[in-house]
């Protein structure tokens, strides 16, 4: 099934078009996210002042939002950036980090999901399960479980919201309402490094930014699957040279930097289900 | 005297229990702190919004607070998190980074120390000397001196406040009102890397979080000493593979990741004084 | 012409005097900036609370300000720190990151330039071109072009403002109103790593901090040129051991850490023009 996704073509597009990706991420991980975007050839802008986020968002190729280090200012910034993006046809990727851990975080996530037109909702299985009401549980920012019926709930959400849903875990799921893609790459060390989930969210934004004007849901899902698989294959390659979670982040960026479509295709584990 | 502390047992507990450590650190170092917690197997949550910190703190195994990049919001967040932790029996570790450098920082530290029930006060010798009135001097965020009579002042504070006090330096001091532990591990390169002091503060929180319910002061002091010695031995091991302060942080995380109690015990330099 | 700048003497001064450099940088890059200052032997203080920045600035050897992650609080902090520095004779280096990308950023940069007495204005060619009205263009935070007549405009600004102007790019330009220094070191990978421009801004501050009391413009220009060339030679040395933009930042800090004046002089490409 891998033949359906031309990983090299996606990588080439990102490197050639150098999409501007506007990211609103917590300060814990924002530097790491910017580095990941630079490593694939994209151009990060991490503006977060309410006074300028709308201007930045309208000029971006994608807007990527994360609850990471949520506070009143970042929430206002995410709403303003997301609404400006929606009005300008710029795709929005939303990552409800740690949703369900506190009431404040739950309300913020619900508000963003209600008020924004999302191209992609991306979280770990616990976060997505929580957002979709299947009983996801999180502990801190780690998923415990996504609950039963996660794939069906993802498809229902995708259809009713006309949005792709991504739930990452040992197997990553991408749902577009018609198909579910199951992606099997990655390495457990990703969970021992702060910000890898946010890096992935930003890269999904970069891939969607080069998917062409007003891409159909299936095309957005393919972009997300290509980004996820590329990122996870880079993680596998990095794991071969890293000694642990300390040396891993640098090795991951190095691997993203000289990743080739061939290298991704050779390792890619993609299963596409018509549901 | 090392036989009194079972470093391996402490490490195993942290890795098995994966304590949730709530940290409020400045954005300069927050990512590095989160990485250190992940590298030892703990679970970091860096929430700082006044609206949610109390919820997060009550559910955590330890709350760790740093003046690092102090501002009005982070001060309010630290007070709210610390008070919620106190009410729920969650231990609080406070790191008065750069105290004494400005009046604002001095007032904030005094307020936090007055209003919170601290399990551990941890700083470098200059910061602790300043807090305890022995004439500590700081320059920027670096200790110049802790002043004379530091150990006696630490013991007096520990007794009057029922709190462990840690003053780090070439020799690290841990006082619990009865004993003073002098810890001799570490490497000078730690001072050439931003955030290593904050990493240590957070790890002390992780170790205390697995010390059992309502631990006695002597037990808290042992946890702190075990955390400090483990961190400093990891620093020594990292120094052997790092080429300088650039490659050191990754090597430190790698060393924490595969640290063993045996490796710590073999190098540990711990002197315990009944005072 | 390299003989005119004694790179080793500048490096020795920084390492001996350990200047306190006050930096107000966005959280995306602040940790990386602090690490760079530590690696050359300077002492970073990243305070940003309006309540204390004036105190910190007055006691610093240099104040370095960046629009990086601009918001109302950081703008107020930069104005307060810059004005306190001006009153105390502490040199100020200002980096108008991403100026021109949004109206908010343009207004903030104009306000800072109007209200502060700058020792150095430093940006990439796009940012400096925008500030000086030669038609600089930026995309995100990347320069597209500095426009025509950039060197002449830099000289005019330097004379009218009694301030050094630095425009970085493939060739870095330093103008002091009398001379233009063209600096040819560096490596393209610097553009693939977040925060390297801000690191350079901070190092220029450290070099100026050891230039002696109330240095003349030509002396400030020499300090800036020495800092830039040292940083860029370290980048060249780092590039020889790094595998990509992931491993590069650590290698850069390692190279700064054990840089020698001889190593800088051997590689330095400095052209000095009387204009």
PDB file of N, CA and C in Angstrom, chain C residues 163-199:
ATOM      1  N   UNK C 163      25.881  55.336  16.176  1.00  0.00           N
ATOM      2  CA  UNK C 163      25.645  53.934  16.533  1.00  0.00           C
ATOM      3  C   UNK C 163      26.256  53.043  15.471  1.00  0.00           C
ATOM      4  N   UNK C 164      26.797  51.925  15.882  1.00  0.00           N
ATOM      5  CA  UNK C 164      27.274  50.942  14.916  1.00  0.00           C
ATOM      6  C   UNK C 164      26.082  50.184  14.342  1.00  0.00           C
ATOM      7  N   UNK C 165      26.157  49.837  13.058  1.00  0.00           N
ATOM      8  CA  UNK C 165      25.104  49.041  12.428  1.00  0.00           C
ATOM      9  C   UNK C 165      25.715  47.775  11.868  1.00  0.00           C
ATOM     10  N   UNK C 166      25.082  46.644  12.152  1.00  0.00           N
ATOM     11  CA  UNK C 166      25.559  45.354  11.659  1.00  0.00           C
ATOM     12  C   UNK C 166      24.459  44.702  10.843  1.00  0.00           C
ATOM     13  N   UNK C 167      24.780  44.330   9.597  1.00  0.00           N
ATOM     14  CA  UNK C 167      23.839  43.585   8.754  1.00  0.00           C
ATOM     15  C   UNK C 167      24.499  42.265   8.389  1.00  0.00           C
ATOM     16  N   UNK C 168      23.927  41.165   8.871  1.00  0.00           N
ATOM     17  CA  UNK C 168      24.550  39.865   8.621  1.00  0.00           C
ATOM     18  C   UNK C 168      23.952  39.206   7.389  1.00  0.00           C
ATOM     19  N   UNK C 169      24.737  38.355   6.785  1.00  0.00           N
ATOM     20  CA  UNK C 169      24.339  37.647   5.578  1.00  0.00           C
ATOM     21  C   UNK C 169      25.502  36.775   5.149  1.00  0.00           C
ATOM     22  N   UNK C 170      25.557  36.423   3.867  1.00  0.00           N
ATOM     23  CA  UNK C 170      26.702  35.636   3.393  1.00  0.00           C
ATOM     24  C   UNK C 170      27.989  36.399   3.701  1.00  0.00           C
ATOM     25  N   UNK C 171      27.967  37.716   3.478  1.00  0.00           N
ATOM     26  CA  UNK C 171      29.015  38.606   3.983  1.00  0.00           C
ATOM     27  C   UNK C 171      28.362  39.508   5.021  1.00  0.00           C
ATOM     28  N   UNK C 172      28.991  39.604   6.178  1.00  0.00           N
ATOM     29  CA  UNK C 172      28.455  40.447   7.245  1.00  0.00           C
ATOM     30  C   UNK C 172      29.056  41.842   7.128  1.00  0.00           C
ATOM     31  N   UNK C 173      28.221  42.859   7.310  1.00  0.00           N
ATOM     32  CA  UNK C 173      28.676  44.244   7.209  1.00  0.00           C
ATOM     33  C   UNK C 173      28.613  44.919   8.570  1.00  0.00           C
ATOM     34  N   UNK C 174      29.686  45.636   8.926  1.00  0.00           N
ATOM     35  CA  UNK C 174      29.716  46.419  10.164  1.00  0.00           C
ATOM     36  C   UNK C 174      30.067  47.852   9.767  1.00  0.00           C
ATOM     37  N   UNK C 175      29.180  48.787  10.088  1.00  0.00           N
ATOM     38  CA  UNK C 175      29.418  50.184   9.711  1.00  0.00           C
ATOM     39  C   UNK C 175      29.473  51.051  10.958  1.00  0.00           C
ATOM     40  N   UNK C 176      30.473  51.937  10.997  1.00  0.00           N
ATOM     41  CA  UNK C 176      30.558  52.840  12.148  1.00  0.00           C
ATOM     42  C   UNK C 176      30.549  54.314  11.735  1.00  0.00           C
ATOM     43  N   UNK C 177      30.208  54.583  10.489  1.00  0.00           N
ATOM     44  CA  UNK C 177      30.143  55.953  10.014  1.00  0.00           C
ATOM     45  C   UNK C 177      31.409  56.385   9.293  1.00  0.00           C
ATOM     46  N   UNK C 178      32.505  55.732   9.615  1.00  0.00           N
ATOM     47  CA  UNK C 178      33.781  56.040   8.973  1.00  0.00           C
ATOM     48  C   UNK C 178      34.237  54.870   8.101  1.00  0.00           C
ATOM     49  N   UNK C 179      34.167  53.684   8.693  1.00  0.00           N
ATOM     50  CA  UNK C 179      34.605  52.492   7.974  1.00  0.00           C
ATOM     51  C   UNK C 179      33.447  51.516   7.816  1.00  0.00           C
ATOM     52  N   UNK C 180      33.567  50.681   6.779  1.00  0.00           N
ATOM     53  CA  UNK C 180      32.685  49.515   6.679  1.00  0.00           C
ATOM     54  C   UNK C 180      33.572  48.286   6.725  1.00  0.00           C
ATOM     55  N   UNK C 181      33.288  47.364   7.644  1.00  0.00           N
ATOM     56  CA  UNK C 181      34.025  46.103   7.709  1.00  0.00           C
ATOM     57  C   UNK C 181      33.169  45.035   7.044  1.00  0.00           C
ATOM     58  N   UNK C 182      33.791  44.319   6.116  1.00  0.00           N
ATOM     59  CA  UNK C 182      33.104  43.201   5.463  1.00  0.00           C
ATOM     60  C   UNK C 182      33.714  41.907   5.973  1.00  0.00           C
ATOM     61  N   UNK C 183      32.871  41.063   6.547  1.00  0.00           N
ATOM     62  CA  UNK C 183      33.345  39.849   7.223  1.00  0.00           C
ATOM     63  C   UNK C 183      32.832  38.629   6.474  1.00  0.00           C
ATOM     64  N   UNK C 184      33.744  37.735   6.116  1.00  0.00           N
ATOM     65  CA  UNK C 184      33.380  36.666   5.194  1.00  0.00           C
ATOM     66  C   UNK C 184      33.308  35.269   5.775  1.00  0.00           C
ATOM     67  N   UNK C 185      33.327  35.153   7.109  1.00  0.00           N
ATOM     68  CA  UNK C 185      33.276  33.802   7.691  1.00  0.00           C
ATOM     69  C   UNK C 185      31.833  33.356   7.925  1.00  0.00           C
ATOM     70  N   UNK C 186      31.702  32.078   8.299  1.00  0.00           N
ATOM     71  CA  UNK C 186      30.380  31.536   8.600  1.00  0.00           C
ATOM     72  C   UNK C 186      30.074  30.296   7.797  1.00  0.00           C
ATOM     73  N   UNK C 187      28.887  29.761   7.998  1.00  0.00           N
ATOM     74  CA  UNK C 187      28.482  28.537   7.308  1.00  0.00           C
ATOM     75  C   UNK C 187      26.967  28.581   7.094  1.00  0.00           C
ATOM     76  N   UNK C 188      26.497  28.110   5.923  1.00  0.00           N
ATOM     77  CA  UNK C 188      25.058  28.186   5.644  1.00  0.00           C
ATOM     78  C   UNK C 188      24.188  27.445   6.664  1.00  0.00           C
ATOM     79  N   UNK C 189      24.757  26.457   7.373  1.00  0.00           N
ATOM     80  CA  UNK C 189      23.923  25.699   8.307  1.00  0.00           C
ATOM     81  C   UNK C 189      23.407  26.587   9.440  1.00  0.00           C
ATOM     82  N   UNK C 190      24.076  27.707   9.689  1.00  0.00           N
ATOM     83  CA  UNK C 190      23.590  28.637  10.719  1.00  0.00           C
ATOM     84  C   UNK C 190      22.136  29.041  10.464  1.00  0.00           C
ATOM     85  N   UNK C 191      21.752  29.120   9.189  1.00  0.00           N
ATOM     86  CA  UNK C 191      20.390  29.545   8.865  1.00  0.00           C
ATOM     87  C   UNK C 191      19.370  28.433   9.095  1.00  0.00           C
ATOM     88  N   UNK C 192      19.847  27.211   9.328  1.00  0.00           N
ATOM     89  CA  UNK C 192      18.942  26.082   9.539  1.00  0.00           C
ATOM     90  C   UNK C 192      18.779  25.752  11.020  1.00  0.00           C
ATOM     91  N   UNK C 193      19.248  26.640  11.875  1.00  0.00           N
ATOM     92  CA  UNK C 193      19.173  26.423  13.318  1.00  0.00           C
ATOM     93  C   UNK C 193      18.530  27.652  13.956  1.00  0.00           C
ATOM     94  N   UNK C 194      17.485  27.448  14.732  1.00  0.00           N
ATOM     95  CA  UNK C 194      16.796  28.570  15.378  1.00  0.00           C
ATOM     96  C   UNK C 194      17.709  29.232  16.398  1.00  0.00           C
ATOM     97  N   UNK C 195      17.764  30.549  16.374  1.00  0.00           N
ATOM     98  CA  UNK C 195      18.420  31.285  17.449  1.00  0.00           C
ATOM     99  C   UNK C 195      19.871  31.617  17.230  1.00  0.00           C
ATOM    100  N   UNK C 196      20.473  31.247  16.099  1.00  0.00           N
ATOM    101  CA  UNK C 196      21.892  31.565  15.927  1.00  0.00           C
ATOM    102  C   UNK C 196      22.097  33.067  15.754  1.00  0.00           C
ATOM    103  N   UNK C 197      21.152  33.746  15.121  1.00  0.00           N
ATOM    104  CA  UNK C 197      21.254  35.192  15.006  1.00  0.00           C
ATOM    105  C   UNK C 197      21.199  35.856  16.381  1.00  0.00           C
ATOM    106  N   UNK C 198      20.324  35.360  17.235  1.00  0.00           N
ATOM    107  CA  UNK C 198      20.214  35.915  18.588  1.00  0.00           C
ATOM    108  C   UNK C 198      21.462  35.600  19.416  1.00  0.00           C
ATOM    109  N   UNK C 199      22.041  34.425  19.200  1.00  0.00           N
ATOM    110  CA  UNK C 199      23.301  34.118  19.898  1.00  0.00           C
ATOM    111  C   UNK C 199      24.356  35.156  19.534  1.00  0.00           C
TER     112      UNK C 199
END
